[in-house]
Backbone as a chain_set.jsonl record, in Angstrom:
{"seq": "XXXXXXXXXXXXXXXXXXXXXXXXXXXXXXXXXXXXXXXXXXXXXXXXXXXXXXXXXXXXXXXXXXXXXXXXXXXXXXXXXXXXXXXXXXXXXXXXXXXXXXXXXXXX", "coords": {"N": [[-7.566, -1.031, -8.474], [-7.529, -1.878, -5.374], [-6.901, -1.303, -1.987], [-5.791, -2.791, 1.368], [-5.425, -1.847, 4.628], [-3.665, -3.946, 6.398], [-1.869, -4.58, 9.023], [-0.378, -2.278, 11.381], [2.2, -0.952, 13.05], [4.672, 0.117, 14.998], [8.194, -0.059, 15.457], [11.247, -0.117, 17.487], [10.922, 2.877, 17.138], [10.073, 3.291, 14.32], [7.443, 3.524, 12.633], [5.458, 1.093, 10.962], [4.034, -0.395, 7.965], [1.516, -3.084, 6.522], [0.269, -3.787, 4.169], [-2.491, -4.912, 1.81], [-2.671, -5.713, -1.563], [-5.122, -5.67, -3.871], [-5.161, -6.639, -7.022], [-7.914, -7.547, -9.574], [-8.479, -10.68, -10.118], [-6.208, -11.146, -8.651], [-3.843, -11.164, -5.886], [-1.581, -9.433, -3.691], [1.507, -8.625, -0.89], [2.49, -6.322, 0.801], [5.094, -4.316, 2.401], [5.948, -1.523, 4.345], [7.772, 1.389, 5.445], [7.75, 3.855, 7.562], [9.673, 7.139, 7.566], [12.183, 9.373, 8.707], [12.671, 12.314, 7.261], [15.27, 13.581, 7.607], [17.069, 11.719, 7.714], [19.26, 9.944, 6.075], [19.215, 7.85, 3.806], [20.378, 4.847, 1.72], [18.872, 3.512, -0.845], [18.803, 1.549, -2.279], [21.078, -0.238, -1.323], [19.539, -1.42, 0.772], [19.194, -4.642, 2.575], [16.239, -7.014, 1.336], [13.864, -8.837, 1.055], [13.365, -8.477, -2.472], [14.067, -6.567, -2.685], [14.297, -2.963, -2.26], [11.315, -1.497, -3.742], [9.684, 1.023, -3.402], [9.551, 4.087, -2.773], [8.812, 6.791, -1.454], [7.623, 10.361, -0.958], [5.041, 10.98, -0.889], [2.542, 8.962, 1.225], [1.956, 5.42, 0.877], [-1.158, 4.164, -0.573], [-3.764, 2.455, 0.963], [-3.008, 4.529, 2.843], [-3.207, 7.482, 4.824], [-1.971, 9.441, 5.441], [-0.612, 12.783, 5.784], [2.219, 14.022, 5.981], [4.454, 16.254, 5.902], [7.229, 16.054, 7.051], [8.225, 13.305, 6.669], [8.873, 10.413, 4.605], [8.714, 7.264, 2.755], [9.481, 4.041, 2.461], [9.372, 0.987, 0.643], [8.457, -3.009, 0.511], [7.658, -4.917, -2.705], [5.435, -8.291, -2.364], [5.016, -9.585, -5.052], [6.394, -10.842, -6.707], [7.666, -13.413, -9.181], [6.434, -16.501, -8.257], [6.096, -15.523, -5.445], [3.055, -15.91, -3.031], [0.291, -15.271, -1.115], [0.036, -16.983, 1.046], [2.882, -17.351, 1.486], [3.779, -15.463, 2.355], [2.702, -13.845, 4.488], [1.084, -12.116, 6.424], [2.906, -11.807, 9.085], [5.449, -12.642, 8.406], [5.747, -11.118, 6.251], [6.031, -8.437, 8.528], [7.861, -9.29, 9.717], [10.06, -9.031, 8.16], [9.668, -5.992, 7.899], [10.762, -5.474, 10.381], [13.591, -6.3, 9.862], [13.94, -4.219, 7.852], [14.361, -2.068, 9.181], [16.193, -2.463, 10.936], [18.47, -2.897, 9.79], [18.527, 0.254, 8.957], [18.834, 1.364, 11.208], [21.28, 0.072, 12.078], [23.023, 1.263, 10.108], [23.838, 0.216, 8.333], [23.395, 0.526, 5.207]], "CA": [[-6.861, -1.76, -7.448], [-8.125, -1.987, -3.487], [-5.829, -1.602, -1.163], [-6.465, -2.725, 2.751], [-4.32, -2.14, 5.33], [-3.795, -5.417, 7.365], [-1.291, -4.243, 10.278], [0.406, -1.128, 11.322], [3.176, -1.273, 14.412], [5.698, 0.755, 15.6], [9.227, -0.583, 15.656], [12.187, 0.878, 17.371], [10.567, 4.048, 16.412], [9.656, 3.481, 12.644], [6.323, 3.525, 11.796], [5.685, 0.446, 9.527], [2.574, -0.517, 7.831], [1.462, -4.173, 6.016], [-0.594, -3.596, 3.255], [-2.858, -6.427, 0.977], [-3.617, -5.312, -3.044], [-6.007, -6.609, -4.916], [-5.646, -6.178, -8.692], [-8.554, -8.188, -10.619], [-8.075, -11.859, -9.074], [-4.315, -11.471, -7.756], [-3.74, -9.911, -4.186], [-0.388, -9.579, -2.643], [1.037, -8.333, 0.463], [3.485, -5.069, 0.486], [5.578, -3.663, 3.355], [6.382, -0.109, 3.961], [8.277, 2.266, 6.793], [7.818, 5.504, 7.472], [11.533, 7.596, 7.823], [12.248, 10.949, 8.8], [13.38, 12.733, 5.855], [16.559, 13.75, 7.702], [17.533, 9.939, 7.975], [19.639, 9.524, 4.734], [19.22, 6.475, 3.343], [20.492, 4.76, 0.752], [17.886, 2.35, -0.531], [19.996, 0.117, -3.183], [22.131, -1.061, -0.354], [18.714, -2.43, 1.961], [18.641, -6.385, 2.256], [15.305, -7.36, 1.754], [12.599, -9.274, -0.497], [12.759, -8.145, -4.08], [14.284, -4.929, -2.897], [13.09, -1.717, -1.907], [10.591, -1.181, -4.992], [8.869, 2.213, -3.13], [10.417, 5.226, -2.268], [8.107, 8.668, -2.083], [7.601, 11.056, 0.155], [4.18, 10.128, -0.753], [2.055, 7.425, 1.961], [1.075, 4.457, 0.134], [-2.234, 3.849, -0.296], [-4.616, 3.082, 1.784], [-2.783, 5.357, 3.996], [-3.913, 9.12, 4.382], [-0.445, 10.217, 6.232], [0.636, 13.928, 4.962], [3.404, 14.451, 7.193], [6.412, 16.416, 5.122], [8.578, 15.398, 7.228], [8.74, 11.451, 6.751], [8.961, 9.797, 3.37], [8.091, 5.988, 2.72], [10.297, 3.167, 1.381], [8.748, -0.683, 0.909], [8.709, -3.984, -0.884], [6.447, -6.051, -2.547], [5.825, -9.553, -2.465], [4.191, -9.627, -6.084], [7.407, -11.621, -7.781], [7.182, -14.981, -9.607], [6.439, -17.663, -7.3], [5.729, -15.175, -4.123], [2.281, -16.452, -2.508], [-0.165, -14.635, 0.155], [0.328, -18.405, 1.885], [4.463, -17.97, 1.98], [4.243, -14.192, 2.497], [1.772, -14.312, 5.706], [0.862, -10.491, 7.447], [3.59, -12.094, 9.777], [6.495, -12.495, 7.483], [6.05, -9.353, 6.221], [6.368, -7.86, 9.79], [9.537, -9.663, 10.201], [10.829, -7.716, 6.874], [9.899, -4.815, 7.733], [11.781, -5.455, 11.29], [14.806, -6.779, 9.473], [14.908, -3.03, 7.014], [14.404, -0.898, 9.91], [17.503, -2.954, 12.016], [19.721, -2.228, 9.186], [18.376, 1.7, 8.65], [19.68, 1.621, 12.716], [22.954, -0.455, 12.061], [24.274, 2.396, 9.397], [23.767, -1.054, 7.016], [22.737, 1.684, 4.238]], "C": [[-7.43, -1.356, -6.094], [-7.214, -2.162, -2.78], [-6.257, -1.942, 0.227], [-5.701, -2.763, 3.522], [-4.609, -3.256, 6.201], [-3.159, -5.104, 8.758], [-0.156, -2.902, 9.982], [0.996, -0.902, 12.562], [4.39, -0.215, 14.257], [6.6, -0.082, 16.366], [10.198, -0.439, 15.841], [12.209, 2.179, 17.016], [10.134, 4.496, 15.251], [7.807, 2.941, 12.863], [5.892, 2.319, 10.633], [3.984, -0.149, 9.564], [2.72, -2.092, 6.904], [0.393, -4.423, 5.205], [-1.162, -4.819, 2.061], [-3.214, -5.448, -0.36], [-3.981, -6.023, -3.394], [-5.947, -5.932, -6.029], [-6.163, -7.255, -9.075], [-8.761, -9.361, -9.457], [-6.753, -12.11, -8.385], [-4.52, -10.627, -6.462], [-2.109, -10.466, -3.954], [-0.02, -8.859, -2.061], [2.55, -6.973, -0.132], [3.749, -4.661, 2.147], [6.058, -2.109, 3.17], [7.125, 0.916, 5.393], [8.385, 3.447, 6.349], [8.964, 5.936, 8.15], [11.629, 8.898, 7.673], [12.801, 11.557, 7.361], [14.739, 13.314, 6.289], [17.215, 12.757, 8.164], [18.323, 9.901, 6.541], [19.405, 8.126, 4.457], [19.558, 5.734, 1.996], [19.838, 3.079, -0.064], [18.131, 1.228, -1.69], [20.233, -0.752, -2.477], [21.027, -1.665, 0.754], [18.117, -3.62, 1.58], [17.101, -6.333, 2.488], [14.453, -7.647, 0.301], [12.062, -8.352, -1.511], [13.484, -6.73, -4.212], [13.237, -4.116, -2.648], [12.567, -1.273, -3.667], [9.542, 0.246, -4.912], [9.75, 2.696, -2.598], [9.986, 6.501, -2.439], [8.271, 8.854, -0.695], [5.488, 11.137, 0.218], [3.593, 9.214, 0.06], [1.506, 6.925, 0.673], [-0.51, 4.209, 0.213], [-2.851, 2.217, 0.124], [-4.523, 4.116, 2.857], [-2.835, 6.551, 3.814], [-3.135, 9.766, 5.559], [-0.227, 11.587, 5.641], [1.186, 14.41, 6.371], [4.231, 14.947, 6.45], [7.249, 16.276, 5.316], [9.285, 14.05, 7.674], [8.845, 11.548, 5.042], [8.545, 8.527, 3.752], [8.955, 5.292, 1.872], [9.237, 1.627, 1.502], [9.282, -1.564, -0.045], [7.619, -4.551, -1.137], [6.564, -7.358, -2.522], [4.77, -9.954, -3.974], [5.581, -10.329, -7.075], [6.813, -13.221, -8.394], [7.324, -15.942, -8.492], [6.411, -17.067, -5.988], [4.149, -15.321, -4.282], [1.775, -15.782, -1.408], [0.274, -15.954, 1.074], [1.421, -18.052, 2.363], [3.964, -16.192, 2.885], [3.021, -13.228, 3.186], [1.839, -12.238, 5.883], [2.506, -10.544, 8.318], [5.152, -12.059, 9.257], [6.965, -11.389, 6.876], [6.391, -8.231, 7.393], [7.931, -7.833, 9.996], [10.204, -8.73, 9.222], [11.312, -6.716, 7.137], [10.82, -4.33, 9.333], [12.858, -5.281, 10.868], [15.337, -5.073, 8.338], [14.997, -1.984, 8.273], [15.683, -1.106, 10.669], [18.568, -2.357, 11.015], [19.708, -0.28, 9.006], [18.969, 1.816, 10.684], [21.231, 1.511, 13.016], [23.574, 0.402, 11.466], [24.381, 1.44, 7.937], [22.625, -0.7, 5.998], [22.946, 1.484, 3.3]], "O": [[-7.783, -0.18, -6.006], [-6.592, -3.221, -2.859], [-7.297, -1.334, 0.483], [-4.963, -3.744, 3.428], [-5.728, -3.45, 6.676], [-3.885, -5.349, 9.722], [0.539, -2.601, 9.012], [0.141, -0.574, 13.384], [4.855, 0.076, 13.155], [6.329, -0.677, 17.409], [10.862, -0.473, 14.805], [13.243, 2.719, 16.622], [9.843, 5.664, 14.992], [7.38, 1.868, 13.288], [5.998, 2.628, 9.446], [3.146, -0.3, 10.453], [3.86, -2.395, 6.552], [-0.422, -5.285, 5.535], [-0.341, -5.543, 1.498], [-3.977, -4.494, -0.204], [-3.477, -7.146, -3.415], [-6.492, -4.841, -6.19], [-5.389, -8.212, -9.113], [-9.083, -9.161, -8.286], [-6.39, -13.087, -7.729], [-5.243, -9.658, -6.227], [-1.653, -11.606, -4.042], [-0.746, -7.866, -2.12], [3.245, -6.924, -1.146], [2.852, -4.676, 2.99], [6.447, -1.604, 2.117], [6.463, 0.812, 6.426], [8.835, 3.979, 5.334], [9.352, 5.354, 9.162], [11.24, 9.524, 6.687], [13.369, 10.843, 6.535], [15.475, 13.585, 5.34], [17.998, 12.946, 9.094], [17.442, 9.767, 5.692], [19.541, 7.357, 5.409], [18.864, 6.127, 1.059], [20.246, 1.933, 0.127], [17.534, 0.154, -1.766], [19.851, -1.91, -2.646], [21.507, -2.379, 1.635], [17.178, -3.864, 0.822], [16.615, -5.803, 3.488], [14.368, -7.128, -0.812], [11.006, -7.724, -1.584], [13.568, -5.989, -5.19], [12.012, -4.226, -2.701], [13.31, -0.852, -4.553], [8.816, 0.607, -5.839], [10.663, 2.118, -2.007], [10.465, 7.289, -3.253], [8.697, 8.195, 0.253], [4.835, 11.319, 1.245], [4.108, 8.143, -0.26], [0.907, 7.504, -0.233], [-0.963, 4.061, 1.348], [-2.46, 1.135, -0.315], [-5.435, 4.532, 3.572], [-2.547, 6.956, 2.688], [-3.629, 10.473, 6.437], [0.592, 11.477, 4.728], [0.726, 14.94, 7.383], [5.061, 14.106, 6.103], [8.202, 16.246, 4.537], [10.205, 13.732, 8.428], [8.884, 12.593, 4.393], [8.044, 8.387, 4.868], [9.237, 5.702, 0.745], [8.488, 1.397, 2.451], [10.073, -1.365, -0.966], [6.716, -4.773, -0.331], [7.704, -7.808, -2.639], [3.77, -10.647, -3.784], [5.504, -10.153, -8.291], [5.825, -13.881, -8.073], [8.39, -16.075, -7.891], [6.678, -17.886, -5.109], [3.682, -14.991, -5.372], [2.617, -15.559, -0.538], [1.047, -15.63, 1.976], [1.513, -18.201, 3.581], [3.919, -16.13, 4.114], [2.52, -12.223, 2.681], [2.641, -11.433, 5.41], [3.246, -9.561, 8.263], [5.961, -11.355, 9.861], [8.066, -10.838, 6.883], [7.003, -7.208, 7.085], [8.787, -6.99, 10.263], [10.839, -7.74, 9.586], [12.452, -6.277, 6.985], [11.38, -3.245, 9.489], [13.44, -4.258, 11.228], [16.499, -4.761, 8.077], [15.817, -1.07, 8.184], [16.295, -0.114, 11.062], [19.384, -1.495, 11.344], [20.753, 0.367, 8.945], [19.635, 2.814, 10.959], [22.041, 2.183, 13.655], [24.697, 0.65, 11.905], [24.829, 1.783, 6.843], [21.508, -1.197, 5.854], [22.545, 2.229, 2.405]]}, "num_chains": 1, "name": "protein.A"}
């Protein structure tokens, strides 16, 4: 698998990155935020496409982060009928806006 990072922004203070995989002929797009590790979080309860499906203290790759004191949550957009077309660099941005607003709201 190849990973490439596409965009990486700072949002309200989070750290978020917008990552493309390629396995074989498929590619799709993955979001991810970096979160203090004394942030509790409870990552069941965060709205967002497909669900949070990452959760290390681990960076995702392509990223070569060792910080011990963040962790990493994301989603992917690799479901049935998600599309690099629907699920743009841009869209994914918005996402990863929309988990960091609730990790602010307490909407845990």
């Amino acid at each position: 698998m190849t990973s490439i990072l596409e965009r990486s922004f700072n949002f309200n203070g989070f750290n978020c990155y917008v990552i493309m995989r390629h396995m074989g002929d498929n590619c799709y797009r993955c979001g991810y935020v970096q979160v203090s590790k004394r942030l509790p979080i409870n990552t069941a309860s965060i709205n967002c496409h497909g669900g949070i499906t990452y959760a290390n203290k681990e960076a995702p790759s392509p990223l070569e982060i060792d910080d011990k004191n963040k962790w990493y949550i994301g989603f992917d957009c690799a479901h049935a009928f998600d599309t690099t077309d629907f699920w743009t660099v841009s869209r994914v941005s918005n996402e990863l806006r929309q988990i960091v607003g609730q990790i602010l709201s307490g909407e845990r």
